[in-house]
Short mmCIF file of C-alpha atoms in Angstrom, two decimals:
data_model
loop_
_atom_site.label_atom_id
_atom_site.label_comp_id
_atom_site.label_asym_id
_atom_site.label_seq_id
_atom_site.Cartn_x
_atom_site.Cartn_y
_atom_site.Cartn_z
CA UNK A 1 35.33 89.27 27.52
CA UNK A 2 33.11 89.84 30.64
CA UNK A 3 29.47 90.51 29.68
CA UNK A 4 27.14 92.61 32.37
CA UNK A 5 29.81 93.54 34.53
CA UNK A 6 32.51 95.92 35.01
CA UNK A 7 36.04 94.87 35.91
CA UNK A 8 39.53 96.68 35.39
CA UNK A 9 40.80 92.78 35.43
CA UNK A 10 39.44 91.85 31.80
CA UNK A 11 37.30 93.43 28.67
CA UNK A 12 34.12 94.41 29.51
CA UNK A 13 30.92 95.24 27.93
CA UNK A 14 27.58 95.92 29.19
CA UNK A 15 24.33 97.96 29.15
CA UNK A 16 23.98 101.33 30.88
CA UNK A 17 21.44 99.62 33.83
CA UNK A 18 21.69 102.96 35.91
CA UNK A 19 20.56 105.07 32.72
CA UNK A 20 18.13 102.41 31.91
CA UNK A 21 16.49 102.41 35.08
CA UNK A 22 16.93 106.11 36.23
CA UNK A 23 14.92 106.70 32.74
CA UNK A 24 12.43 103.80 33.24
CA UNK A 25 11.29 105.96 36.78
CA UNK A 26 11.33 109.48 35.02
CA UNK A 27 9.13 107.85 32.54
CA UNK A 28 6.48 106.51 35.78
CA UNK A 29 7.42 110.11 37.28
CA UNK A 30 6.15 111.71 34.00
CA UNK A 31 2.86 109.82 33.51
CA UNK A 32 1.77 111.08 37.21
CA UNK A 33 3.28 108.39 39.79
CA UNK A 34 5.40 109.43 43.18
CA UNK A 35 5.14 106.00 44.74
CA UNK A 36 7.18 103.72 42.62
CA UNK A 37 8.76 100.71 44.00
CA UNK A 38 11.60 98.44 43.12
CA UNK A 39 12.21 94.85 43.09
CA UNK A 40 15.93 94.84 42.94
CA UNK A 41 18.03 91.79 41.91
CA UNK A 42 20.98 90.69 43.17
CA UNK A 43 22.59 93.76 44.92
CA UNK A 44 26.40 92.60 45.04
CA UNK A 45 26.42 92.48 41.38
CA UNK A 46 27.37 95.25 39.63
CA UNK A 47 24.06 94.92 37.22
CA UNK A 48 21.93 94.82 40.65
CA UNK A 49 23.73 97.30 42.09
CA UNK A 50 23.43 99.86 39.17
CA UNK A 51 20.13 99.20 38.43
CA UNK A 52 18.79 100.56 42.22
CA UNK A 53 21.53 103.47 41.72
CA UNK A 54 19.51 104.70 38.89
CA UNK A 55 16.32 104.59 40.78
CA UNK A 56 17.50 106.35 44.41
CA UNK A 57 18.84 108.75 42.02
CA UNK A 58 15.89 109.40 39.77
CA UNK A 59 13.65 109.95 42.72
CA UNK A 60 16.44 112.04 44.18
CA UNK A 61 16.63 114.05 41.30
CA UNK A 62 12.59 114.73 40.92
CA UNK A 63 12.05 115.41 44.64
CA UNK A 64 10.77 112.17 45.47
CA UNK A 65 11.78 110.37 49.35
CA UNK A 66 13.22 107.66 49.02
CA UNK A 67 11.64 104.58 50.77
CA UNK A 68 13.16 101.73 52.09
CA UNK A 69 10.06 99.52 52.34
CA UNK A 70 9.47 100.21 48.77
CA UNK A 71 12.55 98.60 47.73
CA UNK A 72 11.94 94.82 47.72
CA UNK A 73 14.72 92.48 47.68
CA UNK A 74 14.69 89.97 44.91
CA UNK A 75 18.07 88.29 45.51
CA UNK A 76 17.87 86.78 42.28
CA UNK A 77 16.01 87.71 39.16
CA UNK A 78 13.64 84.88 39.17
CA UNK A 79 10.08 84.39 38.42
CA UNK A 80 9.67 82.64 42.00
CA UNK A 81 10.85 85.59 43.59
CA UNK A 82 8.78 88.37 41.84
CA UNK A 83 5.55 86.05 42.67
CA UNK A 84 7.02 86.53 46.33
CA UNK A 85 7.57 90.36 46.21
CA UNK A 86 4.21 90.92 44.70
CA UNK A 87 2.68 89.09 47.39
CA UNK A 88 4.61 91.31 50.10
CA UNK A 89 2.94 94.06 48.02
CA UNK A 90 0.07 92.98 48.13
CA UNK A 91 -0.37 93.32 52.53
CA UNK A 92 1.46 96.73 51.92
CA UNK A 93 -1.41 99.17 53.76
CA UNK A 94 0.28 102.30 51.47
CA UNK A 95 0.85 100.66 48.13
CA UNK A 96 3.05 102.09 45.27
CA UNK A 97 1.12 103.10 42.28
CA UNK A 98 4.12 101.40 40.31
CA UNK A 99 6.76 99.34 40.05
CA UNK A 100 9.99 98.73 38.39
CA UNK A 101 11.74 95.30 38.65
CA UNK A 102 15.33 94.10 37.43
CA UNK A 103 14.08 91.44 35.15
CA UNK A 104 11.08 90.92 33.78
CA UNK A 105 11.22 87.30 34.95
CA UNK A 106 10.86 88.79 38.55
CA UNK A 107 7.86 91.40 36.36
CA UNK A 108 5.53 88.53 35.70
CA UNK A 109 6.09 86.67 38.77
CA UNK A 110 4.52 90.02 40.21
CA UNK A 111 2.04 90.28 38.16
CA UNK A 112 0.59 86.62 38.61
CA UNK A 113 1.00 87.36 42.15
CA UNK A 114 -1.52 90.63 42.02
CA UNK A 115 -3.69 88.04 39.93
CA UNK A 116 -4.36 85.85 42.69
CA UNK A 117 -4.95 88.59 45.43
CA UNK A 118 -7.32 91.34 42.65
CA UNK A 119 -4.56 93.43 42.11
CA UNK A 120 -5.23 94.75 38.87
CA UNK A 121 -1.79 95.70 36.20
CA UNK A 122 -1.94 98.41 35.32
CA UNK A 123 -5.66 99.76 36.65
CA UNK A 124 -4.12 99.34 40.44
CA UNK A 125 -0.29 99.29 39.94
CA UNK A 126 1.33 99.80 36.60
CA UNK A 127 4.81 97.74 36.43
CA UNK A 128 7.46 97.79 34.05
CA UNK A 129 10.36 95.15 33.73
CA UNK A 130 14.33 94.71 32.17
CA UNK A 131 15.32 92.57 29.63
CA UNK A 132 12.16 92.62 27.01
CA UNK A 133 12.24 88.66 27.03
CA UNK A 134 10.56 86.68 24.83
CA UNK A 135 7.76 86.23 27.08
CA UNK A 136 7.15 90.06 27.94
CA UNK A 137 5.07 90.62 25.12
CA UNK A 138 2.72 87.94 25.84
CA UNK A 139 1.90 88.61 29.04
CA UNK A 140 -1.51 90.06 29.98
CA UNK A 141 -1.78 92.57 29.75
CA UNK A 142 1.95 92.88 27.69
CA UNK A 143 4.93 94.09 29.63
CA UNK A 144 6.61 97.56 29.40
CA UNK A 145 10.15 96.55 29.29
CA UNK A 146 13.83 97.71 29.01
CA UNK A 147 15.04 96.43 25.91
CA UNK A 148 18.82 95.31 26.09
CA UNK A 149 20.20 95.18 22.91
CA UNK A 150 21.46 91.37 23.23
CA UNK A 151 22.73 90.94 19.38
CA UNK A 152 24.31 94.28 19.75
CA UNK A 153 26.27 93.20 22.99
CA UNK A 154 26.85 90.10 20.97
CA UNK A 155 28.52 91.31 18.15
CA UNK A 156 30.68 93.80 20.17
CA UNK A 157 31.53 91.62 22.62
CA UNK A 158 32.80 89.07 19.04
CA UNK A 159 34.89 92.09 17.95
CA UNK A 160 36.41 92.57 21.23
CA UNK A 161 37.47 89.14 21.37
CA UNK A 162 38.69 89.06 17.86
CA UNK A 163 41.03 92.45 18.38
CA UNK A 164 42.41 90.88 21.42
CA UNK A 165 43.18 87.32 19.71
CA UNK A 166 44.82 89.45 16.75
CA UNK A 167 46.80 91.47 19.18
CA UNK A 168 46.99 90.18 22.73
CA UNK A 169 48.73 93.51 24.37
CA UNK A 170 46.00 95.69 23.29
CA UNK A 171 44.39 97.42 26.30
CA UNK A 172 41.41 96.75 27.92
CA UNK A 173 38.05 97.68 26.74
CA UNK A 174 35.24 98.70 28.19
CA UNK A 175 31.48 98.88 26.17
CA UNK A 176 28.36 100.36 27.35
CA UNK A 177 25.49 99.64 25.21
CA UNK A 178 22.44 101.55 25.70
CA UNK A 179 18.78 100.16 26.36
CA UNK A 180 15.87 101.39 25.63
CA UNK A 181 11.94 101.52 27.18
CA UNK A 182 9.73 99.68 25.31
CA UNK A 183 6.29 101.34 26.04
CA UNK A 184 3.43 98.18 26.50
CA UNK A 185 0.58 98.25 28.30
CA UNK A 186 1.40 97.77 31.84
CA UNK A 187 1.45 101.16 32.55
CA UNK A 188 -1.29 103.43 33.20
CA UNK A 189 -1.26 107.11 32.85
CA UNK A 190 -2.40 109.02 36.48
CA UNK A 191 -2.36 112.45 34.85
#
């Protein structure tokens, strides 16, 4: 069974990252921001790859240009490499007023990194990670998060083994498990 990725070569099961994320940027859109940024992960994975789907379509869908500068690179979804992307922020001249990033490793890394230089979460820029880590909570101030339901994707991915050790010509499966935004305080309201 192939966890976070999608594959017609094996069972698959994984959360909805482009629903996740495309929701994550309605929710910024809806508490007043235009300029949100992304820090994506890595882009030839299918999780990478869905999660900055979701948010070219999101600000498609609202009437929002896209921007290419806004859409920082993480190539891995590392603390090291949000610290880095924060700091690129952070000499931006037109800075977003938020930003989503594909882990919340790469979240906190940003957030230490507008630390050092004044930048000010979520007073300046609001930001809002994936995974809802252990550590996401903790932060300061705490980190609005994607929740993905690990025990859920767990389990199912158990079952799915367990049907296909019972019965090895059953046919492929393929699981989406749904996230959810778990509202912190890392995001400030510009309405």
């Amino acid at each position: 069974v192939s966890i976070d990725s999608n594959t017609d070569l094996t069972n698959c099961i994984y959360t909805n990252n482009y629903k996740c994320v495309y929701e994550a940027v309605e929710y910024l859109i809806k508490k007043g921001h235009r300029k949100i940024a992304h820090i994506a992960g890595a882009l030839k994975t299918f999780v990478g790859s869905e999660r900055l789907r979701g948010y070219k379509d999101a600000l498609h869908d609202y009437g929002i240009p896209f921007r290419e500068d806004y859409v920082l690179k993480g190539n891995e979804y590392s603390y090291n490499q949000g610290f880095l992307r924060g700091m690129d922020i952070a000499k931006m001249t037109d800075k977003p007023t938020a930003v989503i990033c594909a882990s919340d490793d790469l979240a906190i890394g940003l957030m230490h990194a507008f630390d050092e230089v004044g930048i000010k979460v979520p007073d300046d820029i609001s930001v809002i990670g994936f995974d809802n880590n252990e550590l996401a909570r903790f932060t300061r101030p705490s980190l609005t998060t994607i929740n993905q339901n690990k025990e859920k994707i767990a389990m199912e991915a158990a079952k799915i083994l367990l049907a296909k050790i019972q019965n090895p010509k059953r046919k492929l499966v393929k699981k989406v498990i749904e996230g959810q935004l778990i509202e912190r305080d890392s995001v400030k309201s510009l309405n």
